[in-house]
mmCIF file of C-alpha atoms and ligand atoms in Angstrom:
data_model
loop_
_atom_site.group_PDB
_atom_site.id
_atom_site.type_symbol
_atom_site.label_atom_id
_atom_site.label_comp_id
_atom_site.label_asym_id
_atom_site.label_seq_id
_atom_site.Cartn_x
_atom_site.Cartn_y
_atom_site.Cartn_z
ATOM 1 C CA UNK J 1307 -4.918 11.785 -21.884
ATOM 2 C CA UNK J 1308 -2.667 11.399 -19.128
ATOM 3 C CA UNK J 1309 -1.100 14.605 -17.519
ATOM 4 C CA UNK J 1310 1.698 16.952 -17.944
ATOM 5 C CA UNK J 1311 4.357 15.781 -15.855
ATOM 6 C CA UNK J 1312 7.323 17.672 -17.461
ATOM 7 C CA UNK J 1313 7.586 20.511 -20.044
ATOM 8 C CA UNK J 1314 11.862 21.405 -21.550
ATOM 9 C CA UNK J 1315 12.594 24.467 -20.739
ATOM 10 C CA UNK J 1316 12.626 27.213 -23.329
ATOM 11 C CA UNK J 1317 16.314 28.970 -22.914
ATOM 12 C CA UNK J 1318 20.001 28.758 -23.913
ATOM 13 C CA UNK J 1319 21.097 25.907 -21.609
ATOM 14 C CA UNK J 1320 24.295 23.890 -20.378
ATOM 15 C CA UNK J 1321 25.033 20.541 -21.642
ATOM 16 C CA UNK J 1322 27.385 17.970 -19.428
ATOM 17 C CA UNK J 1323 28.029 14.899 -21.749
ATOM 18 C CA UNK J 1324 29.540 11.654 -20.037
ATOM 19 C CA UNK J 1325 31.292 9.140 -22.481
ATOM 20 C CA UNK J 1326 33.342 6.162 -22.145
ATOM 21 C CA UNK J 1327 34.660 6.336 -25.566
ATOM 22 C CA UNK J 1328 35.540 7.214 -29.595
ATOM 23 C CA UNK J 1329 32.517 10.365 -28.823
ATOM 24 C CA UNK J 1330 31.462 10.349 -31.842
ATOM 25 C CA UNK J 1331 27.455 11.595 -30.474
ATOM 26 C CA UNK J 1332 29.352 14.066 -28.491
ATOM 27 C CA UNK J 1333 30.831 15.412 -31.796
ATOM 28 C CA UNK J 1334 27.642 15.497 -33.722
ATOM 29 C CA UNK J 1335 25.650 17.606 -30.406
ATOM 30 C CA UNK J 1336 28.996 19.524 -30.448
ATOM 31 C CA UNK J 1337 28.970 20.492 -34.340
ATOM 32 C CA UNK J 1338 25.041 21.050 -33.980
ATOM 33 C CA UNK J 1339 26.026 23.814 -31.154
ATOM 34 C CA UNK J 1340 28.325 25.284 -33.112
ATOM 35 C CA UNK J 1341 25.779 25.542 -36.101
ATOM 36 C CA UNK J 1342 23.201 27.057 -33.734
ATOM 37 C CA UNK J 1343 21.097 24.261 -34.205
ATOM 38 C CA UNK J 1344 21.249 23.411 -30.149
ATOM 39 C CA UNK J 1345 20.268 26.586 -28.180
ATOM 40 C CA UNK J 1346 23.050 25.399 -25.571
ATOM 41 C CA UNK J 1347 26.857 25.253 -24.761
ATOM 42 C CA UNK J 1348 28.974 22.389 -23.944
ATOM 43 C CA UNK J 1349 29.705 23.146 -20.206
ATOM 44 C CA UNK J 1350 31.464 19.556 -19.446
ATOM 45 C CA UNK J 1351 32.163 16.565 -20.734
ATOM 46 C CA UNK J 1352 32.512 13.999 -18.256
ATOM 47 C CA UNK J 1353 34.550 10.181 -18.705
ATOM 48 C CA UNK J 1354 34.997 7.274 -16.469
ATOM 49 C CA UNK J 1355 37.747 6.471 -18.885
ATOM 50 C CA UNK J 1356 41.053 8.750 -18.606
ATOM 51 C CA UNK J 1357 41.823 8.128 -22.071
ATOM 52 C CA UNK J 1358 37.932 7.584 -24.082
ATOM 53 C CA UNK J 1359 38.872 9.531 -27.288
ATOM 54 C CA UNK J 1360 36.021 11.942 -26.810
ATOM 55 C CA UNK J 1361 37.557 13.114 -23.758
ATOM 56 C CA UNK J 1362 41.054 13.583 -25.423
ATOM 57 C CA UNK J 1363 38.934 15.612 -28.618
ATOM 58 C CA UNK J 1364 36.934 17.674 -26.079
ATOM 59 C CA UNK J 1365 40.123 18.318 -24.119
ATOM 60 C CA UNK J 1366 42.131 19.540 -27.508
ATOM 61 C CA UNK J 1367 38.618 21.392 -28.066
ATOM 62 C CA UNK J 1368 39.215 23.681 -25.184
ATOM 63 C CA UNK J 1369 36.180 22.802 -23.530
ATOM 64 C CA UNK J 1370 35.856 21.767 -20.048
ATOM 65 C CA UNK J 1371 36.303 17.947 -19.158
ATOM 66 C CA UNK J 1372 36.643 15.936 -16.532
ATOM 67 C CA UNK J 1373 37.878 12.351 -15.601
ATOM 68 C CA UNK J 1374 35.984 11.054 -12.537
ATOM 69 C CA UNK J 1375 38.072 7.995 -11.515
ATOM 70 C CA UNK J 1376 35.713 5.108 -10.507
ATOM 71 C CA UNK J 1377 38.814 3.756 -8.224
ATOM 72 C CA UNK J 1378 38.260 6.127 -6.136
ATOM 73 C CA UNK J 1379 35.402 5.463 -4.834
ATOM 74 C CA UNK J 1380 33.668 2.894 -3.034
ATOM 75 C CA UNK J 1381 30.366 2.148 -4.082
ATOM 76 C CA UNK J 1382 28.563 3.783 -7.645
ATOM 77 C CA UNK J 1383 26.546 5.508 -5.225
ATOM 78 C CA UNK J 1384 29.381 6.888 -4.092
ATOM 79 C CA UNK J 1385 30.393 7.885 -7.460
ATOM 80 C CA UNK J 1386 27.140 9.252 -8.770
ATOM 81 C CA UNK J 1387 26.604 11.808 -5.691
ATOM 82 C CA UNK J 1388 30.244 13.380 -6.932
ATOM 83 C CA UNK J 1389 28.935 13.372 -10.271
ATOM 84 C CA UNK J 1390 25.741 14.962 -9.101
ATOM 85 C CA UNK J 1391 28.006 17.662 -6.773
ATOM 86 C CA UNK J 1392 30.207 18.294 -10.378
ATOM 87 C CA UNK J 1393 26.537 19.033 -12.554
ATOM 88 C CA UNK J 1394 25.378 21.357 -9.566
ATOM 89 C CA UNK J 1395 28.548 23.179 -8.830
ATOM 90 C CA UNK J 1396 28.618 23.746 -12.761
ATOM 91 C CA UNK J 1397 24.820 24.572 -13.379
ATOM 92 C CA UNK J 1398 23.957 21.897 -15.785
ATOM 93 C CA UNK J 1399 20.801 21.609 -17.416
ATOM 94 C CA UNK J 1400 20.665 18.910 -19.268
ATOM 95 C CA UNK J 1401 23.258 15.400 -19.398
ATOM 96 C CA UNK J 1402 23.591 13.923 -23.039
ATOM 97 C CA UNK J 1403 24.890 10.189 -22.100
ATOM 98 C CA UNK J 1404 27.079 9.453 -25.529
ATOM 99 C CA UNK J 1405 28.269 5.854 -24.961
ATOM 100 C CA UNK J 1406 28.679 5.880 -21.200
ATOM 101 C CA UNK J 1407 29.198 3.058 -20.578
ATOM 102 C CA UNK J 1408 28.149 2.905 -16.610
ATOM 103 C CA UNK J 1409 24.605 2.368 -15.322
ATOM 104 C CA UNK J 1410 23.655 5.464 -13.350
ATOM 105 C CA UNK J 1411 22.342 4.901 -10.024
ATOM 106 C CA UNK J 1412 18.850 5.532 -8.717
ATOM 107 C CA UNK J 1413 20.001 8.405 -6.607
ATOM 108 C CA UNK J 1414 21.486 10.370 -10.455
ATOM 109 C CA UNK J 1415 18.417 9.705 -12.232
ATOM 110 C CA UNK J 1416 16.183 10.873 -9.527
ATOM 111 C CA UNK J 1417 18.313 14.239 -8.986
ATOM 112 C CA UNK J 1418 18.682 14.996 -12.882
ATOM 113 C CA UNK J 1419 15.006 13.351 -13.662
ATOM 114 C CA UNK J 1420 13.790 14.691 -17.175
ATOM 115 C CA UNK J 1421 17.454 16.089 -17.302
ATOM 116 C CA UNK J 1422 19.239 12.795 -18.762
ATOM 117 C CA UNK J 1423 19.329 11.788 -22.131
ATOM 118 C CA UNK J 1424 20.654 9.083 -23.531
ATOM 119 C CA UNK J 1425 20.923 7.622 -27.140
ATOM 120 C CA UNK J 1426 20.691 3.927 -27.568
ATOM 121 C CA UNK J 1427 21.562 1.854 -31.202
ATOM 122 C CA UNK J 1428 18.177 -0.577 -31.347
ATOM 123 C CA UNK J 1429 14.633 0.224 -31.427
ATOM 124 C CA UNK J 1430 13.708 0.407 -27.399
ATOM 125 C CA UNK J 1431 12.131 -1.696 -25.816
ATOM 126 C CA UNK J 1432 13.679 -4.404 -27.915
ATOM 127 C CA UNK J 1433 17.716 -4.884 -27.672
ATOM 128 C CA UNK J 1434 18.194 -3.229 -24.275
ATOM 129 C CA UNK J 1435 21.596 -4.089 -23.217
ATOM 130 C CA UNK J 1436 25.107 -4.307 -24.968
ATOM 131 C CA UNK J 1437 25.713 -6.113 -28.408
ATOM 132 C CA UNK J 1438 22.256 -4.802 -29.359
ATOM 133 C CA UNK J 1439 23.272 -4.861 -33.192
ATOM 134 C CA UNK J 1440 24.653 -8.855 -32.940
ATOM 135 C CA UNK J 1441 21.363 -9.492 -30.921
ATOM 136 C CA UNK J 1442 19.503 -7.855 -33.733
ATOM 137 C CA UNK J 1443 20.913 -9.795 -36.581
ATOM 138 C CA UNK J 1444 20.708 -12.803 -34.212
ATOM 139 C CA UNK J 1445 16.984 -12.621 -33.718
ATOM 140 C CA UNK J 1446 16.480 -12.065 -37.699
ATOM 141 C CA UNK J 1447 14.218 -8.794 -37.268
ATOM 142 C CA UNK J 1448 14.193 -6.740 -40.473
ATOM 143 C CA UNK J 1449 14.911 -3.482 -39.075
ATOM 144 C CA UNK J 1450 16.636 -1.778 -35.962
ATOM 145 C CA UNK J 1451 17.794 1.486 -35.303
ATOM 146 C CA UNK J 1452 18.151 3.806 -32.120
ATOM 147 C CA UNK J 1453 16.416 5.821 -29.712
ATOM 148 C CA UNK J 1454 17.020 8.691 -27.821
ATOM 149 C CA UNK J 1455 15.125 8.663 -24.645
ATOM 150 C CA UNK J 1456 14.785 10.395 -20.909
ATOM 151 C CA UNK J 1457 17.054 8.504 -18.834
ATOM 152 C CA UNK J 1458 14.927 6.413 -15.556
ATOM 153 C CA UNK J 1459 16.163 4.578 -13.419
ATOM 154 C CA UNK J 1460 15.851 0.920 -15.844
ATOM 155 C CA UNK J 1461 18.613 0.810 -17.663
ATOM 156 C CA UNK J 1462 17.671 1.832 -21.094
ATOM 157 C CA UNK J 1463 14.203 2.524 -19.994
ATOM 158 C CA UNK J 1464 12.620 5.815 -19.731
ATOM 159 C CA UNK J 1465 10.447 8.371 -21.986
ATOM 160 C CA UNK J 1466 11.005 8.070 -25.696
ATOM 161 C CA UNK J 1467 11.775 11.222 -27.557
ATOM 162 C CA UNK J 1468 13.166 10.263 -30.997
ATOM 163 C CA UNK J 1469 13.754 7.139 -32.826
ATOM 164 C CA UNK J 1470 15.045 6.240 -36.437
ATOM 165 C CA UNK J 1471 14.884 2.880 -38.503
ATOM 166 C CA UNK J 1472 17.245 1.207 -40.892
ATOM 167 C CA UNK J 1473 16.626 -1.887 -42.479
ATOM 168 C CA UNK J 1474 19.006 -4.906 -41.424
ATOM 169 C CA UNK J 1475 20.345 -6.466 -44.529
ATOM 170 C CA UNK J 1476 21.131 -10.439 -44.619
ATOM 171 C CA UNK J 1477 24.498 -10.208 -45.403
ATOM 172 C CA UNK J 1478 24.970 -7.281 -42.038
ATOM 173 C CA UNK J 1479 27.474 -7.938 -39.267
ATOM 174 C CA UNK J 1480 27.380 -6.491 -36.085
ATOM 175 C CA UNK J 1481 30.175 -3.613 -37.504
ATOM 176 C CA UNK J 1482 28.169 -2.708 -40.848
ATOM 177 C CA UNK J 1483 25.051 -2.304 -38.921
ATOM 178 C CA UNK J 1484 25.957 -0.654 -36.258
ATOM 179 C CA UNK J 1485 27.654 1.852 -39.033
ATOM 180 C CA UNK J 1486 24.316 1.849 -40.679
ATOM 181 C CA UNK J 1487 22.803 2.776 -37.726
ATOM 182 C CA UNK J 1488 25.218 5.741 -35.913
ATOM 183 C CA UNK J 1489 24.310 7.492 -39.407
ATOM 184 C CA UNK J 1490 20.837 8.223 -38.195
ATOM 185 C CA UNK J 1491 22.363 8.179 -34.127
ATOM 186 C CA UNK J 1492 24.567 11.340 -35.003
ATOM 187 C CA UNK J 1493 21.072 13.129 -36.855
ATOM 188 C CA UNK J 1494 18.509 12.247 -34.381
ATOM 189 C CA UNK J 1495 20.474 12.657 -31.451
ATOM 190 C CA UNK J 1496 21.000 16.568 -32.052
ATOM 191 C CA UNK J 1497 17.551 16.746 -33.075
ATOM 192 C CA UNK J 1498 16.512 15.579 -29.688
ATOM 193 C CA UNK J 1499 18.836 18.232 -27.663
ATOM 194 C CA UNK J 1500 17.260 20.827 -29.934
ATOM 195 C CA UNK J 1501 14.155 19.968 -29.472
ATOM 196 C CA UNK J 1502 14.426 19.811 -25.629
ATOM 197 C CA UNK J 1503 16.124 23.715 -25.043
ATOM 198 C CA UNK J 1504 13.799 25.094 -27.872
ATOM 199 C CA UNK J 1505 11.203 23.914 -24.491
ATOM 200 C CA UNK J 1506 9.107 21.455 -27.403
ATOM 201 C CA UNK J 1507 9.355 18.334 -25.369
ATOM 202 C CA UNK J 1508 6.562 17.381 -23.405
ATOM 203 C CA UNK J 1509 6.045 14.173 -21.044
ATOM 204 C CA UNK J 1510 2.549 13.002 -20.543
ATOM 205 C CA UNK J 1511 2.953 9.193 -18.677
ATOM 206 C CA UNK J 1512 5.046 7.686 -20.917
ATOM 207 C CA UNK J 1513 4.664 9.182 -23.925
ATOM 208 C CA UNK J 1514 7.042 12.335 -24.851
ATOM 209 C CA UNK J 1515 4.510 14.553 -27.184
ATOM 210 C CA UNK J 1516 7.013 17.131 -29.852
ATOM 211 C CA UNK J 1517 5.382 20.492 -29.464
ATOM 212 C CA UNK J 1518 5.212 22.984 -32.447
ATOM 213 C CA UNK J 1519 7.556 26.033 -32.757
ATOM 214 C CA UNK J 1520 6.182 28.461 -30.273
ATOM 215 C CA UNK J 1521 3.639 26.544 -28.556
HETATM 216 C C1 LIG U 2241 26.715 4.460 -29.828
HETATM 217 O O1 LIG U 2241 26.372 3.546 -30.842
HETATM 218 C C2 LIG U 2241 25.639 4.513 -28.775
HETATM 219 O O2 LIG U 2241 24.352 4.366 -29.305
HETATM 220 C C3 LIG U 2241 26.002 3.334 -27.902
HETATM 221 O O3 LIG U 2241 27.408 3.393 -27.830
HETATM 222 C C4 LIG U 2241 27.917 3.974 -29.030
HETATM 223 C C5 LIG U 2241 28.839 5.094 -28.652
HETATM 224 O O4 LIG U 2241 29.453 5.611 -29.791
HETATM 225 N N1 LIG U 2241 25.388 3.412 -26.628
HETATM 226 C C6 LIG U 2241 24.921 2.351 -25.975
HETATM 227 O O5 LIG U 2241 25.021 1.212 -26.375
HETATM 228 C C7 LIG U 2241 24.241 2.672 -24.652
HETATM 229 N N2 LIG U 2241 23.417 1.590 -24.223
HETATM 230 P P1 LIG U 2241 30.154 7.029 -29.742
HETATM 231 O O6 LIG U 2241 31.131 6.986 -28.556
HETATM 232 O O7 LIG U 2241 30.891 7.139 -31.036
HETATM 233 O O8 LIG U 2241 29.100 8.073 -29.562
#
């Protein structure tokens, strides 16, 4: 068996999100905090997009957010070492990418390895990419679904933590299955987040093994 290479911390942590859009994941990890199911606060939620309707909810939440203007910068890498300087200055543990809709540089991933999540609406590795639900219907497979996985430097590569099917039905389109599938996004995405602060998630090569309670 290969070895341990990371272990979640056990402890009540800080969540940054980063969105692009209608936040919908951010809401579910939100209400999940709020429940107690996430041993965690929401310390920042993070857009590219001034006006992504997650930001504007988080914003009318009270919570912290913050839009981090891509124009003002002049290369991602550029970008992504202010983004890294925001998740420092604020202590954050863990980043939940919730339809972000940027590829994060090398430089993020390796600062925040085994610190970025991100939730993804096919069955990895098939569909990486966008339009992942048309490409599923297009390719005829009988069931998709998402993933929520560590965040490497591939786009949507990297560890896989959770996943959840649902059947594709012939007479889908891209909206009803994607609809189909963000049911089971907004369950096993919280899932995932609690699993990680209650320290159950462990990494051995590339396989992310679910610890019992108290392990
Ligand atoms: C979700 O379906 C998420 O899986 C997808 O964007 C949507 C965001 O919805 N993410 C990706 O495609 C990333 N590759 P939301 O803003 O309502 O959470």
């Amino acid at each position: 068996m290969d070895d341990v290479v990371f272990r979640s911390p056990r402890k009540r942590g800080r969540i940054a999100v980063f969105l692009s859009g209608r936040g919908s994941n951010f809401m579910a990890i939100r209400e999940a905090v709020e429940r107690g199911d996430i041993d965690a606060e929401v310390g920042l939620v993070l857009s590219n997009k001034p006006d992504a309707p997650g930001l504007v909810q988080a914003r009318a939440w009270g919570l912290e957010t913050l839009f981090l203007d891509p124009k003002l910068f002049a290369t991602r890498e550029d970008y992504d070492r202010a983004v890294v300087r925001e998740l420092e200055g604020r202590r954050v543990d863990l980043v939940c990418l919730a339809g972000y809709m940027r590829v994060l540089t090398p430089g993020l991933c390796q600062a925040y390895e085994h610190r970025i999540v991100n939730i993804h609406p096919a069955l990895l590795p098939s569909f990486p990419g966008l339009h992942v639900q048309r490409k599923a219907i297009d390719w005829g497979v009988r069931f998709s679904g998402c993933t929520v996985h560590f965040v490497a430097a591939e786009v949507d590569m990297g560890p896989i933590i959770l996943q959840a099917v649902v059947p594709v039905l012939q007479d889908d389109t891209e909206e009803t299955l994607a609809a189909r599938i963000l049911v089971e996004e907004h369950k096993i995405y919280p899932e995932a987040v609690g699993l990680y602060f209650a320290g159950r998630l462990e990494v051995r090569g590339r396989r992310v093994f679910i610890l019992e309670p108290g392990a």
